Amino acid sequence: MQQSFASDQSDWVITTRSTENYNGVTLANGRIGLVSGANLFNVTDIVLNGVYDKEDKEGVSRIVRGPVFTNLIIRIDGEDVTPQNTRNWQQSLNMKEAYLETAVDAPKAVISQSLRALRNFPYMGLSLVTVTPTQDIELEVINSTVFPSELQETSATYKMLKDGKIELPVYTSTAKSRTGMQSLATCSAFLFDTERPEIRSYYGTAHQQSMGFNVRLKKGESYRFALIGSICSSRDFVNPRAEAERMAVYALQSDIEHFLDGHKREWERLWQSDIIIEGDDEAQRDIRLALYNLYSFAGENTRLSIAPMGLSTVSGYNGHVFWDTELWMYPPLLMLNTEMAKSCIDYRTDRLPKAQQRAAMFGYKGCMYPWESDDSGEEATPTWCLTGPFEHHITADVAIAFWNYYCVTKDIRWLREEGFNVLSQVADFWVSRAVRNEDGSYSINNVVGANEFAPNVDDNAFTNGSAKTALLCAIKAAGILKQPYTPEWKTVADGICFHYMPDGVMKEHKAYDGAIIKQADVNLLSYPLNILTGKDNVKKNVDYYAKKIYEDGPAMGNAILAILYAQLGDRDNAYEYFKKSYLPNKRPPFGVLSESAFSNNPYFCTGAGGLLQVMLSGFGGLRITDKGIVQGNGILPTHWKSLTLKGIGPDKKTFVVK
């Protein structure tokens, strides 16, 4: 399939004039995600972070799509503006200010629309429209709500709220999610730079109306208005309809610039932490797009995590939370924005009781986190899938993320009040999960590891390595807090066994016979776990498993290989695997990333996390250590002039590689 990518690209703006094989971009703020469409003034989906319902009454949970509050119809002298009667369509994603602009030449006018998921108002989005007539015209604008097909009990009504002499025209939509678990509400309103025209309702039925206005415009005089919408759910609000309407009321008593300026300032703050490449414009754009999406899908102080596809879809793994967060997306966030990173571990802290319940269910001590997690904290993997009952390394991944948060922030109060509780519970789990062998070593049997092609194996390398690391992290945390710890933590950590081939290459699991693997597993013990060390040893293992990773595996495996080759000083292989980790996964027209080279399910934020780790810990040489973030030897591809890592860690340091 031939792919048509965007043209007229710059470091911060990606522009396309083609709708061929269109894959939309997401405007998101950590709470809501607005997914773009190729049609005029179109949003295909609004995805709600942390809000779940069942995919069907007997099925697993799925993240919820909300009512789409922006669906503008624009008429000029009574004629609808459509793709058929417009010319010069183009869309531009401005990553610096986080908006998508669509522009067309319509009959008798030039029209542009920019779309934002407001960073300063996390339950709100804004559509800003400018119309410049080429002759005198009558402009009519109508907005209606689009309800995803799975929503129930839908209603959309125009109303005039009154407070004394003040009249506030709003458009409220309500619905129930697929099986009624969630109540959803949106409320939208028009904002104007000049005097507000008469707003009126367009009746369809008593419960399905639209809202709009008419104005006369003169040739050459630009006219600007905005549609602002809020979206709330019963997950976050006792009365989502009332809260959605209050947000619209607030908007009606403000002005357009209040929202635009606040949104811009928030993104200026976020971009104080950035990755800057000199000498490779394409790589710079691609890295910016990865970082833009990671920042978009994450929130500060939300206590929400990030699903593999972020807020770009509801169908990508049902919006559940996996190891994708802790191992792939979390490390770049921890270096670049510790508050976003903390939201991810707050999510796990809040679900510790369910993890404790889960461990007890299977006869273990401590806590056992689910492989797929939804808002409940219970296992959300489909029951037929073996990963749910057996992919236990997720519990160690969570603990490692907790320890790394302390290493970077040195927040001892957090460690004492929250972090150590999780770390100690995880350590207790692994002590109860490990089995003592006759020679005194310890095995972890009957697991699904990172290589899911080999289910229900004994002594999977990454599972054992992550368990060992989690136990050692708990011991170090106990030492810092001067807390006693169970001696078995150290006994098991020291005794966990690994298996090797005759030439010294570590086996992916006890019975590994050289088969193709789904993704990186053994190599994760070199990075990020730092268990498999020594230049010759690392090289031997990376060279071997580079030939074993499945061609259509997820992007992250190649990112690990790129990091390890960079750490070995092999700039050529590092660059080749860096390119392989994402270039085949780019999808038109903006270059959003799919999960693998042959899939089409963007946006795969897990892959973006791996890509960003190549920049930070591969080429950039940064490490998260017990002493915090330190820089080792960085290395650049031959044609790059420099790499600047800006705003790193709580102190917002700058690291440069030339």
XYZ file of C-alpha atoms in Angstrom:
658
model
C 0.000 0.000 0.000
C 1.457 3.313 -1.064
C 1.489 5.872 1.703
C 0.998 9.606 1.184
C 2.715 11.603 3.894
C 2.372 15.225 4.892
C 4.251 17.943 3.050
C 5.519 21.417 3.974
C 6.833 20.103 7.279
C 8.827 22.046 9.850
C 10.199 21.279 13.304
C 6.860 22.084 14.917
C 4.183 21.950 12.196
C 3.152 19.011 10.011
C 0.913 19.923 7.070
C -0.968 17.643 4.687
C -3.045 18.252 1.584
C -4.009 14.623 1.069
C -6.740 12.528 2.681
C -5.440 9.310 1.130
C -5.105 6.501 3.698
C -5.950 9.080 6.340
C -5.016 8.305 9.959
C -6.074 11.058 12.301
C -4.119 12.804 14.998
C -5.354 13.208 18.551
C -5.772 16.474 20.419
C -5.693 15.474 24.073
C -5.033 16.854 27.537
C -4.707 13.753 29.714
C -8.466 13.621 30.342
C -10.126 13.723 26.918
C -8.875 12.894 23.450
C -10.378 14.447 20.302
C -9.505 12.308 17.266
C -9.362 14.200 13.984
C -11.101 13.256 10.753
C -10.451 14.007 7.093
C -13.850 15.580 6.481
C -14.562 19.261 7.004
C -14.794 20.393 10.637
C -15.002 16.768 11.770
C -14.077 14.990 14.999
C -14.404 11.227 14.675
C -14.234 10.332 18.376
C -13.919 11.777 21.850
C -12.163 9.278 24.131
C -12.497 9.605 27.919
C -9.507 8.585 30.053
C -10.309 6.228 32.924
C -13.994 5.904 32.005
C -15.022 2.300 31.266
C -18.034 0.183 30.473
C -18.343 -3.421 29.340
C -17.822 -4.136 25.634
C -21.026 -6.153 26.078
C -22.908 -7.463 29.096
C -20.754 -10.598 29.317
C -17.531 -9.078 28.019
C -14.508 -7.271 29.394
C -14.326 -3.563 30.077
C -13.638 -1.031 27.358
C -12.774 2.645 27.541
C -15.737 4.849 26.663
C -16.357 7.120 23.695
C -18.342 10.177 24.639
C -20.875 12.171 22.621
C -19.040 14.301 20.046
C -20.040 17.846 20.907
C -18.591 19.507 17.793
C -20.152 18.693 14.428
C -20.438 21.973 12.580
C -22.506 22.586 9.465
C -21.565 25.829 7.703
C -23.835 27.339 5.054
C -23.086 30.292 2.810
C -26.113 31.908 1.171
C -28.099 28.765 1.940
C -25.580 26.299 0.460
C -23.779 23.798 2.684
C -19.982 23.903 2.583
C -18.977 20.343 1.625
C -15.899 18.513 0.356
C -17.526 18.519 -3.077
C -17.747 22.313 -3.425
C -14.472 23.301 -1.720
C -10.881 23.458 -2.942
C -7.391 23.474 -1.460
C -8.168 21.410 1.635
C -5.270 21.194 4.036
C -4.648 20.267 7.656
C -1.759 21.364 9.840
C -0.828 19.941 13.220
C 0.906 22.572 15.324
C 2.695 20.513 17.968
C 4.145 23.517 19.777
C 0.727 24.984 20.591
C -1.214 21.697 20.349
C -3.911 22.447 17.809
C -5.012 21.084 14.434
C -6.033 23.584 11.774
C -8.183 22.674 8.765
C -8.477 25.221 5.938
C -10.484 25.240 2.693
C -11.486 27.594 -0.092
C -15.280 27.482 -0.052
C -17.738 29.140 -2.419
C -17.548 32.884 -1.634
C -15.262 32.488 1.435
C -12.051 31.105 2.872
C -12.670 29.076 6.030
C -10.280 27.803 8.668
C -10.982 25.824 11.816
C -8.549 25.005 14.615
C -9.261 22.331 17.182
C -7.889 22.073 20.738
C -8.310 19.818 23.745
C -7.804 22.579 26.264
C -4.850 21.946 28.533
C -6.023 24.585 31.011
C -9.587 23.172 31.145
C -9.140 19.390 31.124
C -12.784 18.465 30.487
C -13.189 20.920 27.603
C -12.391 21.246 23.918
C -12.542 24.269 21.650
C -13.166 24.641 17.922
C -12.140 28.067 16.594
C -13.504 29.102 13.175
C -12.533 32.051 10.981
C -14.537 32.933 7.861
C -13.175 35.478 5.378
C -15.747 36.259 2.636
C -14.644 36.933 -0.935
C -17.975 38.735 -1.421
C -20.880 39.786 0.790
C -22.538 36.673 2.220
C -25.122 35.324 4.622
C -23.337 32.893 6.984
C -25.312 30.229 8.802
C -23.663 27.948 11.390
C -25.316 24.911 12.980
C -23.870 22.562 15.580
C -25.249 19.180 16.536
C -24.099 16.281 18.666
C -22.990 12.990 17.139
C -23.561 9.977 19.372
C -21.414 6.868 18.911
C -23.629 3.943 17.971
C -23.102 2.084 21.258
C -24.459 4.894 23.449
C -27.968 4.562 24.870
C -30.780 6.940 25.949
C -29.336 9.801 23.907
C -30.701 13.312 24.125
C -29.552 16.677 22.725
C -31.477 19.841 23.573
C -31.005 23.587 23.294
C -31.848 25.685 26.334
C -31.578 29.285 27.473
C -30.260 29.574 31.017
C -31.229 32.841 32.712
C -29.828 34.675 35.715
C -31.647 37.954 36.060
C -31.114 39.837 32.798
C -28.264 37.567 31.703
C -29.201 34.950 29.096
C -26.877 32.027 28.464
C -27.673 29.850 25.397
C -26.284 26.331 25.793
C -26.666 22.984 24.048
C -26.749 19.977 26.387
C -26.424 16.345 25.360
C -26.741 13.304 27.594
C -26.357 9.563 27.119
C -25.721 6.286 28.881
C -22.736 4.138 28.021
C -23.151 0.763 26.332
C -24.552 -1.184 29.307
C -25.508 1.813 31.437
C -22.455 1.800 33.722
C -21.690 5.453 32.951
C -23.814 8.569 32.603
C -22.307 10.981 30.067
C -23.030 14.642 29.428
C -21.721 17.337 27.139
C -22.584 20.993 26.957
C -21.482 23.387 24.236
C -21.823 27.092 23.571
C -20.815 29.603 20.911
C -18.325 32.348 21.818
C -17.820 35.509 19.767
C -15.326 38.348 19.485
C -18.149 40.817 18.823
C -21.758 41.052 19.938
C -23.426 37.672 20.149
C -25.993 37.073 17.400
C -29.309 35.449 18.172
C -28.789 31.777 18.990
C -31.694 29.533 18.157
C -32.602 25.869 18.198
C -33.170 23.688 15.158
C -35.814 21.112 16.067
C -35.517 17.525 14.971
C -37.470 15.921 17.795
C -38.102 16.974 21.357
C -34.935 15.178 22.419
C -32.710 15.615 19.363
C -32.141 19.241 18.456
C -29.363 21.393 17.030
C -28.164 24.919 17.795
C -27.063 27.682 15.441
C -26.983 31.313 14.298
C -26.970 33.555 11.211
C -24.876 36.663 10.448
C -24.364 38.944 7.436
C -20.698 39.377 6.463
C -19.043 41.874 4.153
C -16.416 41.024 1.560
C -12.878 40.858 2.966
C -13.880 41.256 6.635
C -12.857 38.179 8.652
C -15.349 36.873 11.174
C -14.277 34.667 14.072
C -16.278 32.552 16.509
C -15.616 29.527 18.692
C -17.580 26.495 19.733
C -16.519 25.360 23.193
C -17.697 22.095 24.666
C -17.370 20.265 27.959
C -17.726 16.548 28.539
C -18.263 14.852 31.906
C -19.031 11.364 33.153
C -20.398 9.794 36.314
C -16.936 8.313 36.871
C -15.728 11.804 37.805
C -18.893 13.697 38.788
C -22.013 12.914 40.808
C -24.060 15.040 38.400
C -22.214 15.146 35.062
C -24.947 17.096 33.269
C -24.900 19.919 35.803
C -21.098 20.123 35.818
C -20.952 20.148 32.007
C -23.451 23.014 31.928
C -21.543 24.959 34.601
C -18.407 24.760 32.472
C -20.321 26.117 29.476
C -21.720 28.931 31.635
C -18.195 29.794 32.739
C -17.136 29.903 29.093
C -20.014 32.196 28.135
C -18.935 34.690 30.790
C -15.321 34.604 29.527
C -13.816 35.354 26.126
C -12.079 33.323 23.438
C -8.589 34.622 24.222
C -8.876 33.509 27.844
C -9.010 29.900 26.684
C -6.476 30.225 23.869
C -3.891 32.039 25.972
C -4.153 29.644 28.901
C -3.840 26.625 26.609
C -0.803 28.131 24.894
C 0.901 28.923 28.202
C 0.414 25.375 29.454
C 2.033 23.925 26.351
C 4.874 26.455 26.544
C 5.518 25.123 30.040
C 5.442 21.503 28.885
C 7.863 22.195 26.043
C 10.453 23.511 28.473
C 11.337 19.815 28.546
C 12.227 18.917 24.986
C 14.515 16.855 22.757
C 16.362 18.856 20.123
C 18.237 17.256 17.218
C 20.573 19.273 15.046
C 21.318 17.789 11.646
C 18.280 15.556 10.974
C 15.030 17.396 10.287
C 12.949 14.254 9.763
C 14.091 12.656 13.011
C 13.420 15.944 14.824
C 9.811 16.016 13.581
C 9.253 12.374 14.415
C 10.652 12.740 17.923
C 8.547 15.858 18.484
C 5.435 13.992 17.352
C 6.226 11.152 19.761
C 6.763 13.574 22.631
C 3.681 15.611 21.683
C 1.545 12.476 21.896
C 3.069 11.340 25.187
C 2.448 14.773 26.712
C -1.085 14.777 25.270
C -2.084 11.410 26.676
C -0.621 12.011 30.145
C -1.878 14.380 32.807
C -0.460 16.015 35.890
C -2.182 15.341 39.241
C -4.860 13.182 37.612
C -4.036 9.815 39.240
C -4.674 8.329 35.786
C -2.345 6.162 33.740
C -1.828 5.740 29.984
C -3.135 2.946 27.767
C -0.982 1.608 24.900
C -2.934 3.649 22.339
C -3.328 6.606 24.664
C -6.536 8.510 23.945
C -6.500 7.865 20.198
C -8.996 4.988 20.112
C -11.229 2.765 22.228
C -10.437 -0.399 20.265
C -6.692 -0.608 20.988
C -6.550 -3.168 23.809
C -9.822 -1.683 25.124
C -7.979 1.259 26.674
C -6.561 -0.951 29.452
C -3.303 -0.207 31.272
C -0.397 -2.681 30.850
C 3.354 -2.812 31.427
C 3.417 -0.446 28.456
C 3.128 2.375 30.972
C 5.740 1.400 33.546
C 8.411 0.038 31.217
C 7.971 2.106 28.062
C 6.109 5.400 28.537
C 6.913 6.107 32.179
C 10.748 6.388 31.937
C 10.664 9.310 29.437
C 7.986 11.016 31.534
C 10.035 10.522 34.688
C 12.962 12.303 33.068
C 10.931 15.023 31.350
C 7.892 15.643 33.588
C 7.884 14.087 37.050
C 4.300 15.186 37.803
C 2.993 13.289 34.784
C 5.069 10.306 35.851
C 3.662 10.519 39.382
C 0.095 10.329 38.053
C 1.000 6.948 36.563
C 2.237 5.547 39.876
C -0.621 7.204 41.796
C -2.869 5.085 39.581
C -1.166 1.945 40.931
C -1.167 3.192 44.536
C -4.924 3.688 44.395
C -5.419 0.109 43.182
C -3.151 -1.580 45.733
C -6.085 -3.093 47.697
C -7.299 -4.853 44.560
C -3.756 -6.072 43.859
C -3.608 -7.476 47.390
C -6.941 -9.185 46.857
C -5.679 -10.644 43.598
C -2.554 -12.101 45.228
C -4.682 -13.783 47.895
C -7.012 -15.182 45.221
C -4.135 -17.208 43.793
C -2.601 -18.210 47.103
C 0.211 -15.652 47.201
C 1.294 -13.009 49.702
C 1.598 -9.274 49.161
C 0.124 -7.763 46.004
C -0.275 -9.012 42.441
C -1.194 -6.407 39.841
C -3.385 -7.428 36.887
C -1.842 -7.755 33.443
C -4.621 -5.561 32.001
C -6.030 -2.962 34.361
C -9.125 -0.794 34.067
C -10.538 1.685 36.552
C -11.572 -1.060 38.971
C -8.032 -2.391 39.417
C -9.221 -5.937 38.805
C -7.957 -8.161 36.001
C -9.415 -6.881 32.729
C -7.801 -9.369 30.327
C -10.326 -11.492 28.417
C -10.776 -14.776 30.279
C -9.639 -16.871 27.304
C -6.263 -15.115 27.176
C -3.358 -16.727 29.070
C -1.571 -13.443 29.723
C -4.088 -12.417 32.394
C -3.452 -15.259 34.854
C 0.265 -15.702 34.104
C 2.069 -12.526 32.943
C 3.267 -11.723 36.439
C 6.246 -9.538 35.583
C 3.810 -6.592 35.576
C 3.952 -6.633 39.383
C 7.728 -6.240 39.344
C 7.479 -3.549 36.636
C 5.243 -1.505 38.935
C 7.702 -1.771 41.833
C 10.660 -0.763 39.646
C 8.722 2.309 38.504
C 8.054 3.208 42.143
C 11.715 2.899 43.097
C 12.832 4.939 40.094
C 10.424 7.708 41.110
C 12.193 7.925 44.449
C 15.621 7.813 42.785
C 14.760 10.793 40.587
C 12.823 12.912 43.100
C 14.373 11.857 46.443
C 10.901 12.380 47.921
C 11.433 10.497 51.168
C 8.041 11.501 52.558
C 6.336 9.881 49.585
C 8.553 6.810 49.971
C 7.606 6.501 53.629
C 3.882 7.188 53.237
C 3.118 5.514 49.899
C 6.025 4.061 47.983
C 7.410 1.582 50.497
C 4.019 0.017 51.087
C 3.826 -0.994 47.421
C 7.497 -2.006 47.248
C 7.231 -4.235 50.329
C 3.982 -5.828 49.149
C 5.579 -6.616 45.782
C 8.625 -8.128 47.524
C 6.360 -10.324 49.661
C 4.619 -11.479 46.490
C 7.842 -12.615 44.832
C 9.010 -14.444 47.941
C 5.747 -16.380 47.949
C 5.821 -16.851 44.162
C 9.369 -18.231 43.898
C 10.110 -21.934 44.376
C 13.275 -23.177 46.091
C 15.257 -25.720 44.087
C 17.310 -28.585 45.521
C 20.565 -26.668 44.962
C 19.264 -23.687 46.972
C 18.498 -21.517 43.949
C 15.015 -20.141 43.266
C 12.837 -20.542 40.180
C 9.698 -18.735 39.082
C 7.669 -21.313 37.198
C 4.638 -21.317 34.904
C 4.698 -17.742 33.626
C 4.120 -15.824 30.433
C 7.049 -13.484 29.910
C 7.587 -10.480 27.697
C 7.952 -12.998 24.862
C 4.320 -14.041 24.672
C 5.132 -16.559 21.935
C 6.349 -18.860 24.752
C 3.473 -19.205 27.242
C 3.619 -21.038 30.557
C 7.366 -21.505 30.783
C 9.700 -21.786 33.746
C 12.371 -19.219 34.623
C 11.569 -16.656 31.957
C 14.586 -14.344 31.863
C 12.761 -11.029 32.087
C 10.284 -12.219 34.715
C 13.143 -13.485 36.877
C 15.240 -10.390 36.229
C 12.436 -7.965 37.040
C 11.523 -9.928 40.188
C 15.158 -9.849 41.361
C 15.312 -6.100 40.684
C 12.046 -5.446 42.532
C 13.278 -7.364 45.576
C 16.543 -5.414 45.633
C 14.639 -2.124 45.275
C 12.502 -3.000 48.291
C 15.643 -3.802 50.317
C 17.214 -0.458 49.403
C 14.004 1.393 50.290
C 13.899 -0.343 53.671
C 17.479 0.743 54.315
C 16.716 4.376 53.513
C 13.690 4.354 55.815
C 15.526 2.301 58.458
C 12.715 -0.215 58.296
C 13.220 -3.921 59.030
C 12.554 -6.254 56.136
C 11.959 -9.948 55.724
C 15.315 -11.768 55.289
C 13.776 -13.884 52.528
C 13.730 -10.797 50.280
C 17.511 -10.991 49.989
C 17.679 -14.780 49.991
C 15.316 -15.041 47.026
C 16.865 -12.074 45.196
C 20.340 -13.602 45.468
C 19.097 -17.054 44.533
C 16.917 -16.402 41.475
C 18.376 -18.471 38.663
C 18.993 -17.833 34.987
C 19.805 -20.391 32.326
C 22.480 -20.218 29.630
C 23.429 -21.779 26.321
C 26.836 -23.444 25.907
C 28.321 -20.230 24.446
C 27.160 -18.178 27.447
C 24.118 -16.516 25.834
C 21.312 -16.280 28.380
C 18.287 -18.400 27.568
C 14.968 -16.614 27.151
C 13.519 -19.288 29.445
C 14.663 -22.611 30.896
C 13.648 -24.698 27.867
C 14.424 -22.100 25.174
C 15.598 -23.743 21.944
C 16.378 -20.812 19.655
C 12.812 -20.073 18.530
C 11.681 -16.708 17.178
C 10.499 -14.401 19.973
C 7.800 -11.743 19.948
C 9.897 -8.900 21.363
C 12.844 -8.033 23.586
C 13.113 -10.184 26.697
C 16.659 -11.245 27.662
C 18.018 -7.930 26.388
C 15.870 -6.077 28.914
C 18.206 -7.465 31.567
C 20.934 -5.231 30.105
C 18.660 -2.213 29.733
C 16.864 -1.129 31.798
C 17.544 -3.728 34.530
C 21.363 -3.628 34.419
C 21.621 -7.275 35.488
C 23.260 -8.638 32.358
C 26.412 -6.497 32.196
C 29.903 -6.377 30.724
C 30.489 -5.114 27.193
C 31.332 -8.499 25.679
C 28.444 -10.201 27.445
C 25.922 -7.535 26.438
C 27.115 -7.629 22.825
C 26.939 -11.417 22.639
C 23.334 -11.391 23.843
C 22.178 -8.454 21.754
C 23.754 -9.863 18.587
C 22.045 -13.203 19.186
C 18.543 -11.957 19.978
C 18.566 -9.246 17.306
C 18.203 -12.130 14.836
C 15.410 -13.784 16.832
C 12.875 -10.949 17.177
C 9.771 -11.462 15.057
C 9.650 -9.186 12.027
C 6.071 -8.134 12.785
C 6.646 -7.744 16.513
C 5.842 -4.529 18.381
C 8.158 -1.590 17.845
C 9.700 -1.577 21.315
C 12.038 -4.525 20.729
C 14.038 -2.654 18.128
C 14.190 0.375 20.424
C 15.919 -1.757 23.085
C 18.414 -3.025 20.521
C 19.126 0.572 19.451
C 19.758 1.606 23.068
C 22.101 -1.307 23.705
C 24.092 -0.774 20.532
C 24.419 2.905 21.452
C 25.663 1.944 24.913
C 28.164 -0.409 23.252
C 29.457 2.482 21.135
C 28.183 0.979 17.867
C 26.675 4.083 16.278
C 25.833 2.399 12.960
C 23.770 -0.431 14.433
C 22.245 1.965 16.966
C 21.020 4.213 14.167
C 19.770 1.298 12.047
C 17.678 -0.103 14.884
C 16.524 3.393 15.841
C 15.093 3.777 12.323
C 13.689 0.250 12.388
C 11.935 0.965 15.684
C 9.524 3.432 14.099
C 9.959 4.327 10.402
C 8.075 1.241 9.143
C 5.331 2.032 11.660
C 4.555 5.561 10.435
C 1.114 6.013 8.957
C -0.105 8.777 6.621
C -0.629 11.601 6.463
C 0.945 12.861 9.709
C 3.266 9.971 10.538
C 1.375 8.661 13.557
C 2.811 5.358 14.794
C 1.220 1.938 14.487
C 2.062 -0.956 16.790
C 4.071 -2.892 14.225
C 5.396 -2.504 10.715
C 2.401 -4.359 9.282
C -0.477 -3.237 11.494
C -2.644 -0.159 11.231
C -3.721 0.757 14.757
C -2.263 4.175 15.554
C -1.463 5.922 17.784
C 0.839 3.413 19.526
C 2.177 5.436 22.418
C 4.130 2.466 23.751
C 6.263 2.635 20.624
C 6.684 6.363 21.148
C 7.942 5.617 24.657
C 10.551 3.231 23.291
C 11.569 5.740 20.634
C 12.035 8.472 23.234
C 14.104 6.155 25.414
C 16.465 5.661 22.452
C 16.999 9.416 22.438
C 17.359 9.797 26.203
C 19.174 6.645 27.289
C 20.674 5.499 23.989
C 22.075 8.437 22.049
C 21.764 10.771 25.040
C 23.480 8.441 27.515
C 21.136 9.231 30.426
C 20.542 6.674 33.181
C 18.152 6.530 36.105
C 20.350 5.369 38.985
C 20.107 5.251 42.775
C 21.782 8.683 42.701
C 19.251 10.144 40.279
C 19.572 10.920 36.582
C 23.181 10.785 35.424
C 24.763 10.963 32.002
C 27.143 8.317 30.737
C 28.693 8.261 27.307
C 26.343 9.514 24.632
C 26.846 8.743 20.966
C 25.307 10.247 17.838
C 24.550 8.961 14.362
C 27.275 10.126 12.001
C 25.219 12.836 10.274
C 23.771 14.365 13.471
C 25.535 17.467 14.703
C 24.176 17.546 18.254
C 21.488 16.251 20.590
C 20.133 18.484 23.356
C 18.031 17.030 26.151
C 16.364 19.988 27.836
C 14.418 20.227 31.096
C 15.549 16.889 32.526
C 14.574 15.867 36.054
C 13.155 17.980 38.884
C 16.012 20.478 38.459
C 15.287 20.898 34.721
C 18.880 20.301 33.681
C 20.188 20.381 30.125
C 22.394 17.632 28.702
C 24.156 17.941 25.347
C 25.826 15.342 23.137
C 27.935 16.508 20.200
